[in-house]
């Protein structure tokens, strides 16, 4: 019998269109392994909401392997060392893995290559993005920094390749290596169990991702009109499924390819944004922690570590107690469900960095901890885009007006759902309730006009 093949699972928790699994299954008996390596990513170790999703996703994938008379081996520790030891233990001749572009995973891939004995090789595959990050370049071969030209160049090269099926047979090894119990990893919160809202809002795993995609095929035509309306359910909500690799973007693309509406065209550009952010972190690995413009950041930002009033401002934002209903609805949706509507993600992020003048990295970290789709590239690139501190074309002086946005995008029902203190207010005043209609709900932390002037002044000083 041929020698065992290890499949190293990371954010690729699916059976179909999983090139690493597909290749391994053709080469010999398969040992799928997930290594929980919490220390490797430093500031970007799994956040609380990510751990909840990871637990349920592994549980679901474990059942899929179980139905194929296989299983996932769970191990904890430094991924390259654990995998190299497992290859020795099992006599595996190849570790198959999907390529990941976060800097700590690229480093781990290099370390693993060095740690493997000469009888074992590492085979890497692309497939978590429409096209391999780094492969879409300008005429002179340089990677793109700005979204619009990147997107145009990508559209010329799409569609992505056809998705692969699940492997026909998955042979088991003669003996299974020992595995941890998933429950022992303590990924789920218990004291207290704050994850009830996440469980209510989501179904986890590959089947759930495909169910949602099936639903989305009927709704995508409305995306152009509806995607900015937080009160409506007119976005795909596939982001955590895509992030954890429960579904591939190629599967999404090919499923929708006959739905050539304006909604689909706009939707395709959003999925391309996901490829774009990987292209950015592939070029600038520290992008989610490092500003790329020449502001004097000591003058620009108010630092929550430097004064308790600024720390209190940060806390009001985190808890959804700013006095701006649309901002508070968004921050509470995030806390309860692990997700926030894109329009509101922008409004809340802009509020932190422009209205409160708090360094975007504090917001990036909060979203990182709370989002079930927390993604190094998507989160970091979008925060820099909102802050106007990145390599893209957006400017700091573009300041979103939360109250106008709330009215324009008809957020009344959304506010009623997530800010129940205001549920009795009518549409005319719910976006900006007069002080005598607020009850226990807080007054605004700062007026919009005052905040705008303060932000512009800080910006001017930071450029002096
Ligand atoms: C400050 C901020 C932080 C963000 N952090 C994350 C994050 O950590 N993880 C994440 O997946 N998205 C992030 N986004 C992007 C976007 O808000 C979410 O992808 C989207 O809201 C997910 O909902 P959906 O699946 O219904 O999206 P849809 O509108 O249905 O879009 C389809 C898919 O395209 C991708 N996508 C859409 N918009 C973007 C975008 N602006 N950038 C990159 N990819 C996009 C997502 O994979 C999404 O599932 C962030 C946006 C902002 C403004």
Short mmCIF file of C-alpha atoms and ligand atoms in Angstrom, two decimals:
data_model
loop_
_atom_site.label_atom_id
_atom_site.label_comp_id
_atom_site.label_asym_id
_atom_site.label_seq_id
_atom_site.Cartn_x
_atom_site.Cartn_y
_atom_site.Cartn_z
CA UNK A 1 0.00 0.00 0.00
CA UNK A 2 1.28 3.55 -0.74
CA UNK A 3 2.57 5.68 2.10
CA UNK A 4 0.34 7.97 4.17
CA UNK A 5 -0.35 11.54 3.07
CA UNK A 6 -0.93 14.27 5.64
CA UNK A 7 -3.46 17.02 4.86
CA UNK A 8 -2.68 20.09 6.96
CA UNK A 9 -5.97 21.92 7.51
CA UNK A 10 -6.13 25.62 8.34
CA UNK A 11 -8.73 28.02 6.89
CA UNK A 12 -9.86 25.47 4.30
CA UNK A 13 -12.36 23.45 6.29
CA UNK A 14 -14.25 21.78 3.45
CA UNK A 15 -14.33 18.48 1.56
CA UNK A 16 -15.17 19.73 -1.95
CA UNK A 17 -12.90 21.97 -4.02
CA UNK A 18 -10.14 21.36 -1.49
CA UNK A 19 -7.09 20.79 -3.74
CA UNK A 20 -4.82 19.62 -0.89
CA UNK A 21 -7.29 16.92 0.16
CA UNK A 22 -8.03 16.00 -3.45
CA UNK A 23 -4.34 15.46 -4.28
CA UNK A 24 -3.65 13.58 -1.04
CA UNK A 25 -6.57 11.20 -1.59
CA UNK A 26 -5.19 10.30 -5.01
CA UNK A 27 -1.71 9.65 -3.63
CA UNK A 28 -2.44 7.32 -0.69
CA UNK A 29 -4.14 6.92 2.69
CA UNK A 30 -5.05 10.32 4.15
CA UNK A 31 -4.34 11.71 7.61
CA UNK A 32 -6.17 15.06 7.94
CA UNK A 33 -4.66 17.18 10.73
CA UNK A 34 -5.64 20.44 12.37
CA UNK A 35 -2.97 21.99 14.61
CA UNK A 36 -4.20 24.61 17.07
CA UNK A 37 -1.23 27.00 17.12
CA UNK A 38 -2.45 29.96 19.15
CA UNK A 39 0.94 31.63 19.80
CA UNK A 40 2.19 31.95 16.24
CA UNK A 41 0.06 34.94 15.16
CA UNK A 42 0.97 37.28 18.06
CA UNK A 43 -1.56 40.18 18.15
CA UNK A 44 -3.61 38.29 15.60
CA UNK A 45 -4.06 35.06 17.54
CA UNK A 46 -7.66 33.80 17.17
CA UNK A 47 -10.12 36.23 18.77
CA UNK A 48 -13.01 35.11 20.97
CA UNK A 49 -15.60 34.92 18.16
CA UNK A 50 -13.15 33.17 15.82
CA UNK A 51 -12.56 30.45 18.39
CA UNK A 52 -16.32 29.84 18.62
CA UNK A 53 -16.57 29.50 14.83
CA UNK A 54 -13.48 27.29 14.65
CA UNK A 55 -14.92 24.89 17.23
CA UNK A 56 -18.21 24.44 15.38
CA UNK A 57 -16.56 24.28 11.97
CA UNK A 58 -14.13 21.57 13.07
CA UNK A 59 -16.97 19.68 14.68
CA UNK A 60 -18.94 19.82 11.45
CA UNK A 61 -15.97 18.83 9.25
CA UNK A 62 -15.13 16.01 11.66
CA UNK A 63 -18.63 14.60 11.02
CA UNK A 64 -18.11 14.83 7.24
CA UNK A 65 -14.84 12.91 7.54
CA UNK A 66 -16.56 10.45 9.89
CA UNK A 67 -19.22 9.79 7.24
CA UNK A 68 -16.35 8.84 4.89
CA UNK A 69 -14.84 6.47 7.52
CA UNK A 70 -12.08 8.95 8.16
CA UNK A 71 -11.36 11.49 10.91
CA UNK A 72 -9.44 14.66 11.73
CA UNK A 73 -6.40 14.34 13.98
CA UNK A 74 -6.31 17.29 16.38
CA UNK A 75 -3.01 18.45 17.83
CA UNK A 76 -1.90 21.57 19.70
CA UNK A 77 1.43 23.42 19.59
CA UNK A 78 3.90 24.92 17.16
CA UNK A 79 2.49 23.84 13.78
CA UNK A 80 5.77 23.12 11.91
CA UNK A 81 7.19 21.09 14.81
CA UNK A 82 3.96 19.19 15.40
CA UNK A 83 3.59 18.36 11.71
CA UNK A 84 7.22 17.34 11.25
CA UNK A 85 6.92 15.03 14.27
CA UNK A 86 3.68 13.58 12.93
CA UNK A 87 5.28 12.92 9.55
CA UNK A 88 8.09 11.00 11.33
CA UNK A 89 5.59 9.11 13.47
CA UNK A 90 3.39 8.04 10.56
CA UNK A 91 5.96 7.67 7.77
CA UNK A 92 4.03 10.20 5.66
CA UNK A 93 5.85 11.09 2.45
CA UNK A 94 4.00 14.32 1.76
CA UNK A 95 2.20 17.06 3.69
CA UNK A 96 -0.44 18.61 1.44
CA UNK A 97 -1.69 22.07 2.38
CA UNK A 98 -3.54 25.03 0.91
CA UNK A 99 -1.38 28.12 0.66
CA UNK A 100 -2.18 30.87 3.20
CA UNK A 101 -0.98 34.45 2.90
CA UNK A 102 -0.96 35.70 6.49
CA UNK A 103 2.71 36.37 7.35
CA UNK A 104 2.73 33.89 10.23
CA UNK A 105 1.45 31.11 7.96
CA UNK A 106 3.97 31.92 5.24
CA UNK A 107 6.68 31.71 7.91
CA UNK A 108 5.26 28.43 9.21
CA UNK A 109 5.34 26.96 5.69
CA UNK A 110 9.06 27.87 5.40
CA UNK A 111 9.84 26.49 8.85
CA UNK A 112 7.99 23.28 8.06
CA UNK A 113 9.94 22.79 4.85
CA UNK A 114 13.17 23.12 6.88
CA UNK A 115 11.95 20.81 9.64
CA UNK A 116 10.91 17.92 7.40
CA UNK A 117 13.23 14.97 6.89
CA UNK A 118 14.36 14.24 3.34
CA UNK A 119 11.71 11.55 2.85
CA UNK A 120 8.82 13.99 3.33
CA UNK A 121 7.94 16.95 1.15
CA UNK A 122 5.54 19.85 1.52
CA UNK A 123 3.10 20.37 -1.39
CA UNK A 124 1.21 23.67 -1.42
CA UNK A 125 -1.95 24.42 -3.44
CA UNK A 126 -3.96 27.55 -4.19
CA UNK A 127 -7.74 27.67 -4.08
CA UNK A 128 -8.92 29.93 -1.25
CA UNK A 129 -9.02 32.93 -3.63
CA UNK A 130 -10.39 33.48 -7.13
CA UNK A 131 -6.83 33.67 -8.45
CA UNK A 132 -3.58 33.02 -6.57
CA UNK A 133 -2.60 36.19 -4.66
CA UNK A 134 0.42 37.85 -6.27
CA UNK A 135 -0.44 36.44 -9.70
CA UNK A 136 -2.35 39.50 -10.98
CA UNK A 137 0.29 42.07 -11.93
CA UNK A 138 0.70 45.25 -13.98
CA UNK A 139 2.21 45.17 -17.49
CA UNK A 140 5.64 45.58 -15.91
CA UNK A 141 5.06 42.63 -13.58
CA UNK A 142 4.52 44.62 -10.35
CA UNK A 143 1.68 43.83 -7.96
CA UNK A 144 -1.21 46.32 -7.83
CA UNK A 145 -1.58 48.60 -4.82
CA UNK A 146 -4.95 50.19 -5.69
CA UNK A 147 -8.24 48.29 -5.90
CA UNK A 148 -9.75 49.67 -9.15
CA UNK A 149 -6.93 48.75 -11.57
CA UNK A 150 -6.46 45.46 -9.70
CA UNK A 151 -10.14 44.65 -10.14
CA UNK A 152 -10.09 45.52 -13.87
CA UNK A 153 -7.06 43.32 -14.43
CA UNK A 154 -8.68 40.47 -12.50
CA UNK A 155 -11.93 40.67 -14.42
CA UNK A 156 -9.94 40.17 -17.63
CA UNK A 157 -8.50 36.93 -16.22
CA UNK A 158 -11.65 35.49 -14.63
CA UNK A 159 -13.54 33.15 -14.33
CA UNK A 160 -11.59 31.10 -11.80
CA UNK A 161 -10.87 27.44 -12.59
CA UNK A 162 -13.75 24.97 -12.26
CA UNK A 163 -14.24 23.71 -8.69
CA UNK A 164 -12.98 20.23 -7.86
CA UNK A 165 -15.40 17.59 -6.57
CA UNK A 166 -14.95 15.81 -3.24
CA UNK A 167 -12.40 13.01 -3.57
CA UNK A 168 -14.05 9.76 -4.66
CA UNK A 169 -12.43 7.62 -1.96
CA UNK A 170 -10.56 8.64 1.16
CA UNK A 171 -8.45 5.70 2.33
CA UNK A 172 -7.55 5.50 6.01
CA UNK A 173 -4.02 4.79 7.25
CA UNK A 174 -3.29 1.37 8.86
CA UNK A 175 -3.42 2.99 12.28
CA UNK A 176 -4.64 6.39 13.42
CA UNK A 177 -2.25 8.67 15.30
CA UNK A 178 -3.48 9.95 18.66
CA UNK A 179 -5.70 12.99 18.66
CA UNK A 180 -6.75 15.62 21.20
CA UNK A 181 -10.45 15.98 22.03
CA UNK A 182 -11.89 19.15 20.50
CA UNK A 183 -13.73 19.98 23.74
CA UNK A 184 -10.39 20.03 25.61
CA UNK A 185 -9.23 23.00 23.58
CA UNK A 186 -11.74 25.23 25.42
CA UNK A 187 -12.59 27.22 22.31
CA UNK A 188 -16.14 27.83 23.54
CA UNK A 189 -16.79 30.31 26.33
CA UNK A 190 -18.38 28.83 29.44
CA UNK A 191 -18.16 31.29 32.32
CA UNK A 192 -20.11 33.12 31.08
CA UNK A 193 -21.31 31.55 27.84
CA UNK A 194 -21.57 34.73 25.76
CA UNK A 195 -21.82 32.89 22.42
CA UNK A 196 -25.60 32.23 22.41
CA UNK A 197 -26.21 35.12 20.00
CA UNK A 198 -23.61 33.73 17.61
CA UNK A 199 -25.19 30.26 17.70
CA UNK A 200 -28.66 31.73 17.07
CA UNK A 201 -27.50 33.84 14.13
CA UNK A 202 -25.41 31.23 12.29
CA UNK A 203 -25.29 27.69 11.02
CA UNK A 204 -21.71 26.47 10.79
CA UNK A 205 -19.87 24.26 8.34
CA UNK A 206 -19.72 23.33 4.68
CA UNK A 207 -23.38 22.26 4.29
CA UNK A 208 -24.58 25.48 5.90
CA UNK A 209 -22.37 27.48 3.54
CA UNK A 210 -23.91 25.77 0.51
CA UNK A 211 -27.45 26.24 1.88
CA UNK A 212 -26.75 29.94 2.24
CA UNK A 213 -25.33 30.08 -1.30
CA UNK A 214 -28.45 28.31 -2.61
CA UNK A 215 -30.62 30.96 -0.93
CA UNK A 216 -28.35 33.68 -2.28
CA UNK A 217 -28.78 32.61 -5.92
CA UNK A 218 -32.40 33.87 -5.70
CA UNK A 219 -31.51 37.11 -3.94
CA UNK A 220 -28.28 38.24 -5.62
CA UNK A 221 -30.21 40.19 -8.30
CA UNK A 222 -31.36 42.58 -5.54
CA UNK A 223 -27.82 43.17 -4.26
CA UNK A 224 -27.16 46.35 -6.22
CA UNK A 225 -30.13 48.11 -4.63
CA UNK A 226 -30.21 46.34 -1.29
CA UNK A 227 -26.65 45.85 -0.13
CA UNK A 228 -26.50 49.20 1.69
CA UNK A 229 -29.69 48.68 3.69
CA UNK A 230 -28.84 47.27 7.12
CA UNK A 231 -32.52 46.64 7.93
CA UNK A 232 -32.80 44.17 5.05
CA UNK A 233 -31.20 40.74 4.58
CA UNK A 234 -29.78 41.47 1.12
CA UNK A 235 -26.14 40.53 1.42
CA UNK A 236 -24.84 36.99 1.08
CA UNK A 237 -23.53 36.62 4.67
CA UNK A 238 -21.03 34.19 3.27
CA UNK A 239 -18.05 36.02 4.80
CA UNK A 240 -17.34 33.62 7.71
CA UNK A 241 -17.89 30.60 5.45
CA UNK A 242 -15.42 32.05 2.94
CA UNK A 243 -12.97 33.07 5.64
CA UNK A 244 -12.86 29.60 7.22
CA UNK A 245 -12.78 27.98 3.82
CA UNK A 246 -16.05 26.12 4.29
CA UNK A 247 -16.80 27.17 0.74
CA UNK A 248 -14.42 28.36 -1.96
CA UNK A 249 -14.82 31.58 -3.98
CA UNK A 250 -14.63 29.45 -7.16
CA UNK A 251 -17.68 27.49 -5.98
CA UNK A 252 -19.51 30.77 -5.31
CA UNK A 253 -18.51 32.22 -8.68
CA UNK A 254 -19.53 29.19 -10.73
CA UNK A 255 -22.81 28.71 -8.88
CA UNK A 256 -23.80 32.30 -9.68
CA UNK A 257 -22.28 32.60 -13.12
CA UNK A 258 -25.61 32.35 -14.95
CA UNK A 259 -27.16 35.11 -12.82
CA UNK A 260 -25.82 37.93 -14.95
CA UNK A 261 -27.81 40.75 -13.29
CA UNK A 262 -26.47 44.13 -12.17
CA UNK A 263 -26.66 42.67 -8.67
CA UNK A 264 -24.32 39.86 -9.65
CA UNK A 265 -21.84 42.27 -11.27
CA UNK A 266 -21.67 44.39 -8.12
CA UNK A 267 -21.43 41.26 -6.00
CA UNK A 268 -18.54 39.92 -8.09
CA UNK A 269 -16.61 43.14 -7.41
CA UNK A 270 -17.04 42.64 -3.66
CA UNK A 271 -15.70 39.10 -3.89
CA UNK A 272 -12.76 40.56 -5.85
CA UNK A 273 -12.17 42.92 -2.90
CA UNK A 274 -11.38 39.80 -0.90
CA UNK A 275 -8.69 38.83 -3.41
CA UNK A 276 -7.41 42.42 -3.40
CA UNK A 277 -6.84 42.47 0.36
CA UNK A 278 -4.76 39.27 0.15
CA UNK A 279 -2.78 40.88 -2.64
CA UNK A 280 -2.09 43.82 -0.28
CA UNK A 281 -0.95 41.73 2.69
CA UNK A 282 1.14 39.58 0.37
CA UNK A 283 3.06 42.77 -0.55
CA UNK A 284 2.88 44.49 2.86
CA UNK A 285 2.73 41.79 5.54
CA UNK A 286 2.49 44.30 8.42
CA UNK A 287 -0.35 46.26 6.80
CA UNK A 288 -2.93 45.52 9.55
CA UNK A 289 -0.61 47.09 12.15
CA UNK A 290 1.31 49.78 10.25
CA UNK A 291 0.12 53.07 8.69
CA UNK A 292 1.47 53.79 5.21
CA UNK A 293 1.07 57.59 5.01
CA UNK A 294 3.35 60.34 6.30
CA UNK A 295 1.09 61.72 9.07
CA UNK A 296 2.56 62.54 12.45
CA UNK A 297 0.45 59.95 14.23
CA UNK A 298 1.33 61.29 17.71
CA UNK A 299 -0.52 64.48 16.76
CA UNK A 300 -3.32 62.82 14.85
CA UNK A 301 -4.66 60.25 17.32
CA UNK A 302 -5.94 60.40 20.87
CA UNK A 303 -4.35 57.42 22.59
CA UNK A 304 -6.60 55.41 24.99
CA UNK A 305 -3.48 54.22 26.86
CA UNK A 306 -2.54 57.82 27.61
CA UNK A 307 -5.62 58.97 29.50
CA UNK A 308 -8.66 57.42 31.15
CA UNK A 309 -11.15 59.77 29.41
CA UNK A 310 -9.93 58.58 26.02
CA UNK A 311 -10.07 54.98 27.28
CA UNK A 312 -13.69 55.65 28.33
CA UNK A 313 -14.48 56.94 24.83
CA UNK A 314 -13.12 53.70 23.37
CA UNK A 315 -15.22 51.69 25.80
CA UNK A 316 -18.43 53.60 24.91
CA UNK A 317 -17.80 52.78 21.25
CA UNK A 318 -17.07 49.11 21.99
CA UNK A 319 -20.23 48.75 24.10
CA UNK A 320 -22.51 50.62 21.69
CA UNK A 321 -23.13 53.58 24.02
CA UNK A 322 -22.04 56.53 21.85
CA UNK A 323 -25.48 58.17 21.61
CA UNK A 324 -25.49 57.71 17.81
CA UNK A 325 -28.19 55.03 17.23
CA UNK A 326 -26.76 53.68 13.97
CA UNK A 327 -23.28 53.31 15.51
CA UNK A 328 -24.63 51.69 18.66
CA UNK A 329 -26.87 49.31 16.70
CA UNK A 330 -23.84 48.20 14.68
CA UNK A 331 -21.55 47.74 17.66
CA UNK A 332 -24.23 45.75 19.50
CA UNK A 333 -24.94 43.61 16.43
CA UNK A 334 -21.23 42.84 16.33
CA UNK A 335 -21.15 41.88 20.01
CA UNK A 336 -24.29 39.74 19.83
CA UNK A 337 -23.86 37.96 16.52
CA UNK A 338 -20.14 38.16 15.64
CA UNK A 339 -20.98 39.99 12.40
CA UNK A 340 -21.90 43.49 11.29
CA UNK A 341 -23.47 44.75 8.07
CA UNK A 342 -20.82 46.23 5.76
CA UNK A 343 -22.35 49.72 5.53
CA UNK A 344 -22.48 49.86 9.33
CA UNK A 345 -18.94 48.45 9.68
CA UNK A 346 -17.83 51.50 7.70
CA UNK A 347 -19.91 53.97 9.71
CA UNK A 348 -18.71 52.55 13.06
CA UNK A 349 -15.07 52.44 11.96
CA UNK A 350 -15.22 55.99 10.63
CA UNK A 351 -16.83 57.13 13.90
CA UNK A 352 -13.96 55.71 15.95
CA UNK A 353 -11.16 57.20 13.88
CA UNK A 354 -12.72 60.51 12.80
CA UNK A 355 -15.32 61.43 15.47
CA UNK A 356 -13.34 60.05 18.41
CA UNK A 357 -9.90 60.42 16.77
CA UNK A 358 -8.83 57.08 18.22
CA UNK A 359 -6.05 55.23 16.44
CA UNK A 360 -7.53 52.80 13.89
CA UNK A 361 -5.48 49.93 15.34
CA UNK A 362 -7.67 49.89 18.48
CA UNK A 363 -10.69 49.40 16.22
CA UNK A 364 -8.95 46.78 14.12
CA UNK A 365 -8.20 44.79 17.28
CA UNK A 366 -11.77 45.06 18.59
CA UNK A 367 -13.26 43.87 15.30
CA UNK A 368 -10.59 41.14 15.26
CA UNK A 369 -11.77 39.85 18.62
CA UNK A 370 -15.50 40.12 17.92
CA UNK A 371 -15.96 39.13 14.26
CA UNK A 372 -16.62 35.53 13.28
CA UNK A 373 -15.17 36.46 9.86
CA UNK A 374 -12.12 38.27 11.38
CA UNK A 375 -9.65 38.14 8.53
CA UNK A 376 -6.12 39.55 8.62
CA UNK A 377 -6.31 40.97 5.08
CA UNK A 378 -9.97 42.03 4.93
CA UNK A 379 -9.99 43.63 8.35
CA UNK A 380 -6.64 45.41 8.13
CA UNK A 381 -7.12 46.71 4.60
CA UNK A 382 -10.64 47.97 5.29
CA UNK A 383 -9.56 49.74 8.49
CA UNK A 384 -6.74 51.49 6.65
CA UNK A 385 -9.14 52.39 3.85
CA UNK A 386 -11.60 54.00 6.26
CA UNK A 387 -8.79 55.78 8.14
CA UNK A 388 -7.13 57.09 4.99
CA UNK A 389 -3.80 55.82 6.28
CA UNK A 390 -3.09 53.10 3.71
CA UNK A 391 -1.53 52.68 0.27
CA UNK A 392 -4.92 52.92 -1.45
CA UNK A 393 -6.53 56.12 -2.68
CA UNK A 394 -8.88 56.95 0.19
CA UNK A 395 -8.24 60.17 2.17
CA UNK A 396 -8.40 60.91 5.91
CA UNK A 397 -10.53 64.01 5.20
CA UNK A 398 -13.43 61.88 3.94
CA UNK A 399 -15.58 61.86 7.10
CA UNK A 400 -18.83 59.89 7.12
CA UNK A 401 -21.88 61.59 8.68
CA UNK A 402 -23.55 58.83 10.74
CA UNK A 403 -26.94 60.51 11.13
CA UNK A 404 -27.29 61.27 7.41
CA UNK A 405 -26.16 57.73 6.56
CA UNK A 406 -28.71 56.27 8.98
CA UNK A 407 -31.58 58.12 7.30
CA UNK A 408 -30.34 57.67 3.76
CA UNK A 409 -30.02 53.90 4.16
CA UNK A 410 -33.24 53.58 6.13
CA UNK A 411 -31.75 51.97 9.25
CA UNK A 412 -34.84 52.46 11.48
CA UNK A 413 -35.78 48.76 11.75
CA UNK A 414 -32.13 47.82 12.31
CA UNK A 415 -31.86 50.32 15.16
CA UNK A 416 -35.09 49.03 16.71
CA UNK A 417 -33.69 45.49 16.66
CA UNK A 418 -30.32 46.22 18.26
CA UNK A 419 -31.08 49.29 20.41
CA UNK A 420 -34.31 48.19 22.11
CA UNK A 421 -34.35 51.32 24.33
CA UNK A 422 -35.33 53.23 21.18
CA UNK A 423 -37.79 50.66 19.80
CA UNK A 424 -40.84 52.85 20.44
CA UNK A 425 -39.54 55.85 18.49
CA UNK A 426 -40.97 56.52 15.05
CA UNK A 427 -38.93 56.73 11.85
CA UNK A 428 -38.85 60.53 11.98
CA UNK A 429 -36.79 60.72 15.17
CA UNK A 430 -35.13 57.33 15.69
CA UNK A 431 -31.99 58.26 13.75
CA UNK A 432 -31.27 61.25 16.00
CA UNK A 433 -33.65 61.24 18.98
CA UNK A 434 -34.19 64.58 20.77
CA UNK A 435 -32.73 64.55 24.31
CA UNK A 436 -36.19 64.35 25.94
CA UNK A 437 -37.06 61.17 23.95
CA UNK A 438 -33.88 59.25 24.82
CA UNK A 439 -34.91 57.86 28.21
CA UNK A 440 -31.96 55.77 29.47
CA UNK A 441 -30.23 55.94 26.12
CA UNK A 442 -27.09 58.15 26.28
CA UNK A 443 -26.75 61.62 24.74
CA UNK A 444 -24.25 61.99 21.90
CA UNK A 445 -20.62 61.77 23.01
CA UNK A 446 -19.73 64.63 20.67
CA UNK A 447 -21.72 66.61 18.07
CA UNK A 448 -21.07 65.77 14.43
CA UNK A 449 -20.00 69.30 13.42
CA UNK A 450 -17.65 69.65 16.38
CA UNK A 451 -16.14 66.20 15.73
CA UNK A 452 -15.63 66.99 12.07
CA UNK A 453 -13.84 70.26 12.82
CA UNK A 454 -11.65 68.59 15.46
CA UNK A 455 -10.70 65.81 13.04
CA UNK A 456 -9.81 68.24 10.25
CA UNK A 457 -7.72 70.35 12.63
CA UNK A 458 -5.87 67.25 13.91
CA UNK A 459 -5.26 66.23 10.32
CA UNK A 460 -3.79 69.68 9.45
CA UNK A 461 -1.50 69.56 12.51
CA UNK A 462 -0.33 66.06 11.69
CA UNK A 463 0.77 67.26 8.25
CA UNK A 464 2.72 70.36 9.52
C1 LIG B 1 -13.71 48.34 8.97
C2 LIG B 1 -14.09 47.07 8.23
C3 LIG B 1 -13.59 45.86 8.66
C4 LIG B 1 -13.89 44.68 7.94
N1 LIG B 1 -13.41 43.48 8.40
C5 LIG B 1 -13.66 42.33 7.70
C6 LIG B 1 -13.16 41.08 8.12
O1 LIG B 1 -12.44 40.97 9.12
N2 LIG B 1 -13.49 39.97 7.40
C7 LIG B 1 -14.26 40.05 6.27
O2 LIG B 1 -14.53 39.02 5.65
N3 LIG B 1 -14.72 41.23 5.83
C8 LIG B 1 -14.45 42.38 6.50
N4 LIG B 1 -14.96 43.58 6.05
C9 LIG B 1 -15.59 43.63 4.73
C10 LIG B 1 -17.11 43.47 4.69
O3 LIG B 1 -17.71 44.30 5.65
C11 LIG B 1 -17.55 42.04 4.94
O4 LIG B 1 -16.85 41.14 4.12
C12 LIG B 1 -19.06 41.87 4.65
O5 LIG B 1 -19.81 42.75 5.44
C13 LIG B 1 -19.47 40.45 4.92
O6 LIG B 1 -20.84 40.29 4.73
P1 LIG B 1 -21.40 39.48 3.48
O7 LIG B 1 -20.76 38.14 3.43
O8 LIG B 1 -22.88 39.54 3.57
O9 LIG B 1 -20.86 40.35 2.28
P2 LIG B 1 -21.37 40.50 0.79
O10 LIG B 1 -21.77 41.93 0.63
O11 LIG B 1 -22.37 39.48 0.43
O12 LIG B 1 -20.03 40.31 -0.05
C14 LIG B 1 -19.61 39.04 -0.56
C15 LIG B 1 -18.25 38.67 -0.07
O13 LIG B 1 -17.28 39.54 -0.59
C16 LIG B 1 -16.26 39.78 0.38
N5 LIG B 1 -16.26 41.21 0.70
C17 LIG B 1 -17.32 42.05 0.67
N6 LIG B 1 -16.93 43.31 0.97
C18 LIG B 1 -15.60 43.24 1.18
C19 LIG B 1 -14.62 44.21 1.52
N7 LIG B 1 -14.92 45.50 1.69
N8 LIG B 1 -13.34 43.78 1.68
C20 LIG B 1 -13.01 42.49 1.50
N9 LIG B 1 -13.90 41.54 1.17
C21 LIG B 1 -15.17 41.91 1.01
C22 LIG B 1 -16.61 38.96 1.60
O14 LIG B 1 -15.90 37.75 1.56
C23 LIG B 1 -18.10 38.73 1.43
O15 LIG B 1 -18.56 37.55 2.02
C24 LIG B 1 -14.69 44.75 6.77
C25 LIG B 1 -15.19 46.00 6.36
C26 LIG B 1 -14.89 47.14 7.09
C27 LIG B 1 -15.46 48.46 6.61
#
